[in-house]
PDB file of C-alpha atoms and ligand atoms in Angstrom:
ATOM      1  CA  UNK M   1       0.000   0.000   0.000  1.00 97.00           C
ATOM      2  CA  UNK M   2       0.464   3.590  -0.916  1.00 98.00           C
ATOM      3  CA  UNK M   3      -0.299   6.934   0.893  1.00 98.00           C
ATOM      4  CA  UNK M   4      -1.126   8.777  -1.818  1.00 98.00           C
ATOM      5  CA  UNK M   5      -2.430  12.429  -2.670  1.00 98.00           C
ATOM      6  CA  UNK M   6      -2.959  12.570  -6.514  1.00 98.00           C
ATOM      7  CA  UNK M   7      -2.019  10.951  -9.511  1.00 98.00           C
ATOM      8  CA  UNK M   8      -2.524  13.269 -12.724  1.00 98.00           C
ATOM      9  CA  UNK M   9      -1.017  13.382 -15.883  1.00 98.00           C
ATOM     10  CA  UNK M  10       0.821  16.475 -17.119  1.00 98.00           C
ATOM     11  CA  UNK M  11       4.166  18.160 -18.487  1.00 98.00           C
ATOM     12  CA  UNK M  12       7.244  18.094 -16.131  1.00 98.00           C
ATOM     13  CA  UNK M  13       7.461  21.388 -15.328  1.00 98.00           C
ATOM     14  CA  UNK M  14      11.493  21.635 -13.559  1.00 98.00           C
ATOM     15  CA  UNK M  15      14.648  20.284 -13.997  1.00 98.00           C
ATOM     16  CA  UNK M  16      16.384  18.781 -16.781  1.00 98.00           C
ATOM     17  CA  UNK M  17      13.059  16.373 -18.080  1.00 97.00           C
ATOM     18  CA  UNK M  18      11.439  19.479 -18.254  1.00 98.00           C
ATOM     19  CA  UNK M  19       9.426  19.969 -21.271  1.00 98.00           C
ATOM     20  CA  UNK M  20       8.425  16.099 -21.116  1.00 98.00           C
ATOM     21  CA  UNK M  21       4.729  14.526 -20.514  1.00 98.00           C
ATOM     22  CA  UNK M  22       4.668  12.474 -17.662  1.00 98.00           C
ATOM     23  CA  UNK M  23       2.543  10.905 -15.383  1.00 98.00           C
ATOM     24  CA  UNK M  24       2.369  12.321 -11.908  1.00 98.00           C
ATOM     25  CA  UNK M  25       2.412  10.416  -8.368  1.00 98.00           C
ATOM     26  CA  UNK M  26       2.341  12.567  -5.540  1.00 98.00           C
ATOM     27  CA  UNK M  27       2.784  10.330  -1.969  1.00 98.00           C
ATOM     28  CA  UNK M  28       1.693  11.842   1.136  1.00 98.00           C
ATOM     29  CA  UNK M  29       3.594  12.884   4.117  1.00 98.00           C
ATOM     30  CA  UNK M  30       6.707  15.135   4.759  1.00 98.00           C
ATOM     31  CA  UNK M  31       9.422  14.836   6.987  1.00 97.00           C
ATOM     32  CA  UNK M  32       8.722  17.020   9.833  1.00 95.00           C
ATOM     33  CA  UNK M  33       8.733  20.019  10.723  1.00 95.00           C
ATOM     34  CA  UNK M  34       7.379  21.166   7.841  1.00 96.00           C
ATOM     35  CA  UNK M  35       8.458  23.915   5.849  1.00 94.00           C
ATOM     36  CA  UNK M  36       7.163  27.261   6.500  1.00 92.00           C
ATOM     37  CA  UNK M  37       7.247  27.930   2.970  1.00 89.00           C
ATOM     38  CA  UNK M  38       5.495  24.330   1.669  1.00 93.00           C
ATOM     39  CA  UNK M  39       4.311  24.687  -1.834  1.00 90.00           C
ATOM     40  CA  UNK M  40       2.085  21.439  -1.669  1.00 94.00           C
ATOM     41  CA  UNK M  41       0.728  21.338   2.179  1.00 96.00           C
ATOM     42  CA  UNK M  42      -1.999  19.543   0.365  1.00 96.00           C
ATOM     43  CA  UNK M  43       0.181  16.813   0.410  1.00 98.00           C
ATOM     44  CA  UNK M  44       1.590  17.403   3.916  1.00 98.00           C
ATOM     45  CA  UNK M  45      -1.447  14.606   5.259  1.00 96.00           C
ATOM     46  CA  UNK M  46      -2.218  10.931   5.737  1.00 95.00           C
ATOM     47  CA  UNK M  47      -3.501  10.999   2.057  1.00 97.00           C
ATOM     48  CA  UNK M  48      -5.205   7.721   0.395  1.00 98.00           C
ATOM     49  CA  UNK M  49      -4.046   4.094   1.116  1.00 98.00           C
ATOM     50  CA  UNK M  50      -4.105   2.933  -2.658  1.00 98.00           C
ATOM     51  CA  UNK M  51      -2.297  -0.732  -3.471  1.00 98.00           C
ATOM     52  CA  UNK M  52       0.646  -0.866  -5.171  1.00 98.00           C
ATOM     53  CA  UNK M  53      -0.804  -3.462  -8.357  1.00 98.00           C
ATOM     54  CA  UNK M  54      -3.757  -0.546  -9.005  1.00 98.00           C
ATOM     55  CA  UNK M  55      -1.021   2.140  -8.948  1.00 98.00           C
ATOM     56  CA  UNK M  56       0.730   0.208 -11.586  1.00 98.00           C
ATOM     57  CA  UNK M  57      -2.338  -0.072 -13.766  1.00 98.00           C
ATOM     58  CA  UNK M  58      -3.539   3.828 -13.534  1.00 98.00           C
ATOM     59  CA  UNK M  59       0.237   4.305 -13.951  1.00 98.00           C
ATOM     60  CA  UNK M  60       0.986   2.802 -17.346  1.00 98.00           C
ATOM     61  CA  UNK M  61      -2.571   2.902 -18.567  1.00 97.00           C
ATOM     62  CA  UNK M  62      -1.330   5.226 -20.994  1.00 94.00           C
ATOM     63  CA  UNK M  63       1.550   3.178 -22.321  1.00 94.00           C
ATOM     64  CA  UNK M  64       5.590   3.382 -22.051  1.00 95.00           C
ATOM     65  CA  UNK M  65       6.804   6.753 -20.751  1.00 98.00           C
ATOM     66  CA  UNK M  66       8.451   9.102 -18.034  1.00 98.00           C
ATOM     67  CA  UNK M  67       6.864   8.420 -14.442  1.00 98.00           C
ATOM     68  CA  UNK M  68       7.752  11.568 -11.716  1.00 99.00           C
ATOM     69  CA  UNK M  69       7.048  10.127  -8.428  1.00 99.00           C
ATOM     70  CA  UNK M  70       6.894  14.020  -6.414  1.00 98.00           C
ATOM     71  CA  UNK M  71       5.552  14.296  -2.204  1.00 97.00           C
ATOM     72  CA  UNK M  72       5.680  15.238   0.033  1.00 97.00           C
ATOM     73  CA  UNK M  73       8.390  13.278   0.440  1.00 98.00           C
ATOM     74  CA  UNK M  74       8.574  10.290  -1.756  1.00 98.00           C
ATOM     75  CA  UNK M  75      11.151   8.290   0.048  1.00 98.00           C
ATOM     76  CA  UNK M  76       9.465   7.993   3.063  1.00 98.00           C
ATOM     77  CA  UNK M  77       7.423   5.616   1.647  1.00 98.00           C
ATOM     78  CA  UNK M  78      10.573   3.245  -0.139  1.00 98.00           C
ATOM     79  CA  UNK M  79      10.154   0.052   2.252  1.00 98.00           C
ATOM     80  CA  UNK M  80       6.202   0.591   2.419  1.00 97.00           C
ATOM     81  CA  UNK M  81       5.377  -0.306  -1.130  1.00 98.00           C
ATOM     82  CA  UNK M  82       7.686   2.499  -3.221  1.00 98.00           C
ATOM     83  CA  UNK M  83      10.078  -0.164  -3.871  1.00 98.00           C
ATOM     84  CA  UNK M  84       7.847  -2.552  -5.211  1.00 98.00           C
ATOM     85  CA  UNK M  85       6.067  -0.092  -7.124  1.00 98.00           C
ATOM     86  CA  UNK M  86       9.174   1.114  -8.530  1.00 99.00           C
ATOM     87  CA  UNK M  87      10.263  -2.290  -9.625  1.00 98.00           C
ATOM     88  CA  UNK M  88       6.909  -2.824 -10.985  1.00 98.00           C
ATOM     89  CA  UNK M  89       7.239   0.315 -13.332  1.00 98.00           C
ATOM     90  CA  UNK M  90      10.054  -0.577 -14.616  1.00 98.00           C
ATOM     91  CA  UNK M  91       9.096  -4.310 -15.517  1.00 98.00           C
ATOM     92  CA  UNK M  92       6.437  -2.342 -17.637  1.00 98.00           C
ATOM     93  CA  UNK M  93       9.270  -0.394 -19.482  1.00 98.00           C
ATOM     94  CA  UNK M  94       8.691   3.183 -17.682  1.00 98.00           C
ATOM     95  CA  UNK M  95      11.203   5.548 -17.041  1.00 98.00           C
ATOM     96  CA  UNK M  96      11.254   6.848 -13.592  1.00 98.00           C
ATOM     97  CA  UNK M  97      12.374  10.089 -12.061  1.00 98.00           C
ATOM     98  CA  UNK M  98      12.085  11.252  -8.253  1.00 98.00           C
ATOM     99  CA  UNK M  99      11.438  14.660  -7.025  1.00 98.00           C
ATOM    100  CA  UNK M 100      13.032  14.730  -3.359  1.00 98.00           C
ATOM    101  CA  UNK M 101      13.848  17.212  -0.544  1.00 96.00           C
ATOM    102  CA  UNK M 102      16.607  14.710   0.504  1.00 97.00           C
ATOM    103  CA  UNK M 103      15.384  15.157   3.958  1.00 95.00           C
ATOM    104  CA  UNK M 104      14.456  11.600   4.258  1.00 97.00           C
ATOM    105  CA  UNK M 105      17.851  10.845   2.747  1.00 98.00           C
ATOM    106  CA  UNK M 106      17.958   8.431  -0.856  1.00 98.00           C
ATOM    107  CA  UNK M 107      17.563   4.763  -0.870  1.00 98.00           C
ATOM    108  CA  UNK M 108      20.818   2.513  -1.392  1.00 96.00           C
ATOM    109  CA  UNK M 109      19.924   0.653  -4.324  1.00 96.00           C
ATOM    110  CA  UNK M 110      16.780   3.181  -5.744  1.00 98.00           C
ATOM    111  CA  UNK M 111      16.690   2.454  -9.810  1.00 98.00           C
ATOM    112  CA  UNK M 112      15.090   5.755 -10.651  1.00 98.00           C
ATOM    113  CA  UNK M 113      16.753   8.949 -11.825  1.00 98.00           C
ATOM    114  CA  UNK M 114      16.716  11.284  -8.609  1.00 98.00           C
ATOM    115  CA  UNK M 115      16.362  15.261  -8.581  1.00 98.00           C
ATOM    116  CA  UNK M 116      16.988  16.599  -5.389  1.00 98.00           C
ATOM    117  CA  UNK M 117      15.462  19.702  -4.477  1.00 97.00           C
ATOM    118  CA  UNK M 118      17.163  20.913  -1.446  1.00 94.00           C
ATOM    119  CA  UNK M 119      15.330  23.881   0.316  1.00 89.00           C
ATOM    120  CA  UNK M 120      16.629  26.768   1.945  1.00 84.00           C
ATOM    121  CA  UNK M 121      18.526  26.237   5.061  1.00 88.00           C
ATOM    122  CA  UNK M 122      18.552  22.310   4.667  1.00 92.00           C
ATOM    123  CA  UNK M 123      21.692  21.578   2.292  1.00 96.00           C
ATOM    124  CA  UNK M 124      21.884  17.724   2.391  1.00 97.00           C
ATOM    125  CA  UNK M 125      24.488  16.171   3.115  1.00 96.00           C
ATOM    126  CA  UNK M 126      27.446  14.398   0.739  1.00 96.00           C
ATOM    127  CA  UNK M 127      26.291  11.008   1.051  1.00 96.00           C
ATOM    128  CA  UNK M 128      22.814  12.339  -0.028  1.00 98.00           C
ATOM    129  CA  UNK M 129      23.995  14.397  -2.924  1.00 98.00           C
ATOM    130  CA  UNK M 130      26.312  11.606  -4.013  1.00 97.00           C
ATOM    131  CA  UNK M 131      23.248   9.832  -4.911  1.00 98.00           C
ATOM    132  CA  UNK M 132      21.768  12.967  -7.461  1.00 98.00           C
ATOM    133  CA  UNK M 133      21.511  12.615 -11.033  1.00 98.00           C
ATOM    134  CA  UNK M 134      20.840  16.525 -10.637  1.00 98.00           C
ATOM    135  CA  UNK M 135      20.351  19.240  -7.739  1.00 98.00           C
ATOM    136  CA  UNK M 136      18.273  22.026  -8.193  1.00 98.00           C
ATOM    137  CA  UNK M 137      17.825  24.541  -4.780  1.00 97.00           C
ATOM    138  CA  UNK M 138      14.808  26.315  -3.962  1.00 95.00           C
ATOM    139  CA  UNK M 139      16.612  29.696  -4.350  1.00 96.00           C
ATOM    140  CA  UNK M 140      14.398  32.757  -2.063  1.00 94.00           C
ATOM    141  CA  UNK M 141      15.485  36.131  -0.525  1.00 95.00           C
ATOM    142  CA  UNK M 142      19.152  34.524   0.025  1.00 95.00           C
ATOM    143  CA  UNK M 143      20.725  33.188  -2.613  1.00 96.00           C
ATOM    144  CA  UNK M 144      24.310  33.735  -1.695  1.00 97.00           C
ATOM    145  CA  UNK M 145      23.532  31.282   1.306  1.00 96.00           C
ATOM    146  CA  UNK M 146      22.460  28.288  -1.147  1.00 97.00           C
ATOM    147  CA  UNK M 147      25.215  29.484  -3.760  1.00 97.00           C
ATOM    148  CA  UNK M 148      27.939  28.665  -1.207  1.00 97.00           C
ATOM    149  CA  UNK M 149      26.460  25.449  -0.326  1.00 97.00           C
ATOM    150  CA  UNK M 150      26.876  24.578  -3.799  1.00 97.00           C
ATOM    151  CA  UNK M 151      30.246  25.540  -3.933  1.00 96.00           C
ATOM    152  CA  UNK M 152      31.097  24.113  -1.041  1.00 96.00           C
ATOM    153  CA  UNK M 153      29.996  20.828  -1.753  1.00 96.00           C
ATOM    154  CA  UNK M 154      31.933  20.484  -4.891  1.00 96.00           C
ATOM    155  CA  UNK M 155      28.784  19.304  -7.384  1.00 97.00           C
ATOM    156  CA  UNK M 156      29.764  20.402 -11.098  1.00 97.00           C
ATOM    157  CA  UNK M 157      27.905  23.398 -12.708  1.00 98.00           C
ATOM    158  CA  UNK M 158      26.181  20.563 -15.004  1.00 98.00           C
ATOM    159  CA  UNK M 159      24.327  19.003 -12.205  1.00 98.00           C
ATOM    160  CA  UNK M 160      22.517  22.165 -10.844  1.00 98.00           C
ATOM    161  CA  UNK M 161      19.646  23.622 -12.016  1.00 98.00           C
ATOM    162  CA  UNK M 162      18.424  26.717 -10.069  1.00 98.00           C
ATOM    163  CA  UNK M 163      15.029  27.435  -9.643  1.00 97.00           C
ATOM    164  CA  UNK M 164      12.538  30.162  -7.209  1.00 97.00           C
ATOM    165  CA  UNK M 165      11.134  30.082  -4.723  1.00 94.00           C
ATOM    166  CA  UNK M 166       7.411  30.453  -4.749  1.00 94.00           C
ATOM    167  CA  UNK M 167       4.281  28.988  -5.988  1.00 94.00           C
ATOM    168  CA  UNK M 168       2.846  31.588  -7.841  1.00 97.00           C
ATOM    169  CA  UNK M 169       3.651  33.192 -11.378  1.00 98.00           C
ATOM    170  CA  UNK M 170       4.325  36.488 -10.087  1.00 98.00           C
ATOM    171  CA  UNK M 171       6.784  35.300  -7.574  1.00 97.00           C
ATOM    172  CA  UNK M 172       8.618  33.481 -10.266  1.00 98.00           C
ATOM    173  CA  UNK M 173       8.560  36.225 -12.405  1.00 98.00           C
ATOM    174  CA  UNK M 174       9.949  38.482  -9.704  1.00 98.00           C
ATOM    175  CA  UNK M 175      12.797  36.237  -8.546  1.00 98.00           C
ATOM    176  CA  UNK M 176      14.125  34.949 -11.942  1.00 98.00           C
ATOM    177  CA  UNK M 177      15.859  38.076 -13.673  1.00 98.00           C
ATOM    178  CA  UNK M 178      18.433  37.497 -10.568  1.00 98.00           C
ATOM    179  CA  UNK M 179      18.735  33.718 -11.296  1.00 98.00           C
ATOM    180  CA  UNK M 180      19.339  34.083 -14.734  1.00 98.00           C
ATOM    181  CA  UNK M 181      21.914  36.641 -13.894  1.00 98.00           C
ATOM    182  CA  UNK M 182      23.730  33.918 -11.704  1.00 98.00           C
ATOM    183  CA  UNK M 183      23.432  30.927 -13.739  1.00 98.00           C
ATOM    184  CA  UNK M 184      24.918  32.852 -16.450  1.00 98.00           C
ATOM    185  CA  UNK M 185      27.682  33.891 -14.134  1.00 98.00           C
ATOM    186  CA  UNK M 186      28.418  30.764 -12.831  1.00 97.00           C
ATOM    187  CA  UNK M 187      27.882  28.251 -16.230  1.00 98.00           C
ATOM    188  CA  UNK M 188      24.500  27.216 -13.623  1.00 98.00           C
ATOM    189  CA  UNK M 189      21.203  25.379 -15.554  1.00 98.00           C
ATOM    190  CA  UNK M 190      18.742  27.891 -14.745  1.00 98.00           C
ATOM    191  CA  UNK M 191      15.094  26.414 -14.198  1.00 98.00           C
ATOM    192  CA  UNK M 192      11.931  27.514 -15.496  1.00 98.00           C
ATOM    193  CA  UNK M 193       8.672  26.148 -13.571  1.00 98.00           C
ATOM    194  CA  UNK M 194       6.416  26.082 -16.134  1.00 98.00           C
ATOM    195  CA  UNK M 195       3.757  24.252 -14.673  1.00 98.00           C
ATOM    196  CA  UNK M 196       3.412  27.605 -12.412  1.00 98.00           C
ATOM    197  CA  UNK M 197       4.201  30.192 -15.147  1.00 98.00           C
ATOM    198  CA  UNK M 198       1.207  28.354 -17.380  1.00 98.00           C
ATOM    199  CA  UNK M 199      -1.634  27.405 -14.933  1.00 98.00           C
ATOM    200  CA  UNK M 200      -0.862  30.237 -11.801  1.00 98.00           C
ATOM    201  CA  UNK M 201      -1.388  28.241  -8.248  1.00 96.00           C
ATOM    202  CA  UNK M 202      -3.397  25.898  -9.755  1.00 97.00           C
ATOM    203  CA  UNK M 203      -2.981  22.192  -8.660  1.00 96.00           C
ATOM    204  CA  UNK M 204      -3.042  18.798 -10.128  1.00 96.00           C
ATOM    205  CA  UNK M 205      -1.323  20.416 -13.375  1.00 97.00           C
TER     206      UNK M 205
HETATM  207  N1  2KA N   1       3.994  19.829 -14.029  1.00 67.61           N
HETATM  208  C1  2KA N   1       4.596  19.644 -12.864  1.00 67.61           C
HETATM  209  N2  2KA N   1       5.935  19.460 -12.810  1.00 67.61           N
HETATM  210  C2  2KA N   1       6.491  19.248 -11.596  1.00 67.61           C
HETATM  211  N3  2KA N   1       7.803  18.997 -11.312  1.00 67.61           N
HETATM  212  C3  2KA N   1       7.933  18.811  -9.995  1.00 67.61           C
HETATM  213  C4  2KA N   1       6.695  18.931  -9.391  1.00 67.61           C
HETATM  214  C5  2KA N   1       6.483  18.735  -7.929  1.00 67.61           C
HETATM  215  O1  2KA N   1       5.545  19.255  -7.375  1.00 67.61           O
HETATM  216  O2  2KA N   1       7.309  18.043  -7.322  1.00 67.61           O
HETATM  217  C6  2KA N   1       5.756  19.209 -10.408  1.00 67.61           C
HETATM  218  C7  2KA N   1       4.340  19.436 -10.465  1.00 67.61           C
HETATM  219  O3  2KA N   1       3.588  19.461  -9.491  1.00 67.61           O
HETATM  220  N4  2KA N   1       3.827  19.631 -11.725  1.00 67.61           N
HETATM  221  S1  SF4 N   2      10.242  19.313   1.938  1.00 67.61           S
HETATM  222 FE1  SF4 N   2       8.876  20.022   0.302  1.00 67.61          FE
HETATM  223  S2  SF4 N   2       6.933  18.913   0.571  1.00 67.61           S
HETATM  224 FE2  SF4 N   2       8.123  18.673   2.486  1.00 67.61          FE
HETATM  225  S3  SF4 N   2       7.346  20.338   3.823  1.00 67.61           S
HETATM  226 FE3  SF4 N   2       9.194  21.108   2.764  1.00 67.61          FE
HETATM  227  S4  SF4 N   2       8.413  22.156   0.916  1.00 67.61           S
HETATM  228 FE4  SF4 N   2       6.731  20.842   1.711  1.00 67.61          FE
HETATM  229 MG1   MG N   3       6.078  21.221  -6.354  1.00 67.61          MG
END
């Protein structure tokens, strides 16, 4: 079983898959304490018990593609069915990508491409990072904080995407004439979220 908030399809919005249709899982539950700043406190409660095998079915109803498996946090869930639903989804020839704080850490052994999105004030730590096929930090009213995290931690340029803070348009739209300024300074990917800049605060998009 499965705590689960939604399941939608749409267009991955952030990060290098950007651009591509997916289909959407978003488990329930966060690490606590929650973030002030939570874009999806929707997501933040017990959420639906749903069993793996039906996941699987709504899942690849639609044929072969990219599966984003978003939270809350995902990985809270890996010995409670994620595992076996991962394993499942890739039997069934879908490609599968993770969208994780890294507060819960990253599996040893998870098949999936993982894209950590660390938020301000809670840079994870090297043996969590190690595990990213990219990084790209929440970035609000202190960049310079995040930007030496990054430095510090040694990831190369080609691994981070930066993205804003904020979960509506205007928001993005304020805070990313600054980000492209750094990401051009520093050879950074700079990250659009264009599931917010097309469709506002709306959800399940
Ligand atoms: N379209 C779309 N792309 C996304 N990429 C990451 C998302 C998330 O909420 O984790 C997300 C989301 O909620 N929608
Ligand atoms: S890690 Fe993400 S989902 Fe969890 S409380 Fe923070 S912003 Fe919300
Ligand atoms: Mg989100």
């Amino acid at each position: 079983m499965l705590q689960i908030h939604e399941l939608f399809r749409s267009i991955q919005g952030e990060g290098p898959f950007a651009g591509r249709p997916a289909v959407f899982l978003r488990l329930s539950g966060c690490v606590q304490p929650h973030c002030p700043f939570c874009d999806t406190p929707e997501a933040l409660g017990k959420g639906k018990s749903i069993p793996v095998e039906e996941l699987v079915e709504q899942m690849t109803s639609g044929g072969p593609g990219l599966a984003v498996i978003t939270g809350g946090e995902p990985f809270l869930q890996w010995e409670s069915g994620l595992k076996e639903l991962e394993a499942a989804l890739l039997q069934k020839g879908m490609e599968i990508q993770y969208e994780s704080s890294g507060r819960a850490g990253v599996p040893d052994g998870v098949q999936g491409q993982v894209v950590l999105s660390p938020k301000p004030g809670q840079w994870p730590p090297p043996s969590v990072l190690g595990k990213a096929f990219a990084v790209k930090p929440l970035m609000g009213d202190k960049p310079e904080i995040v930007l030496r995290e990054i430095y510090r931690s040694g990831l190369p340029p080609e691994k981070i995407w930066l993205m804003a803070l904020g979960a509506s348009r205007e928001e993005q739209l304020q805070r990313m004439p600054l980000l492209w300024e750094i990401c051009t300074r520093y050879g950074y990917h700079f990250c659009p979220r264009l599931h917010i800049l097309v469709h506002d605060r709306k959800k399940g998009v």
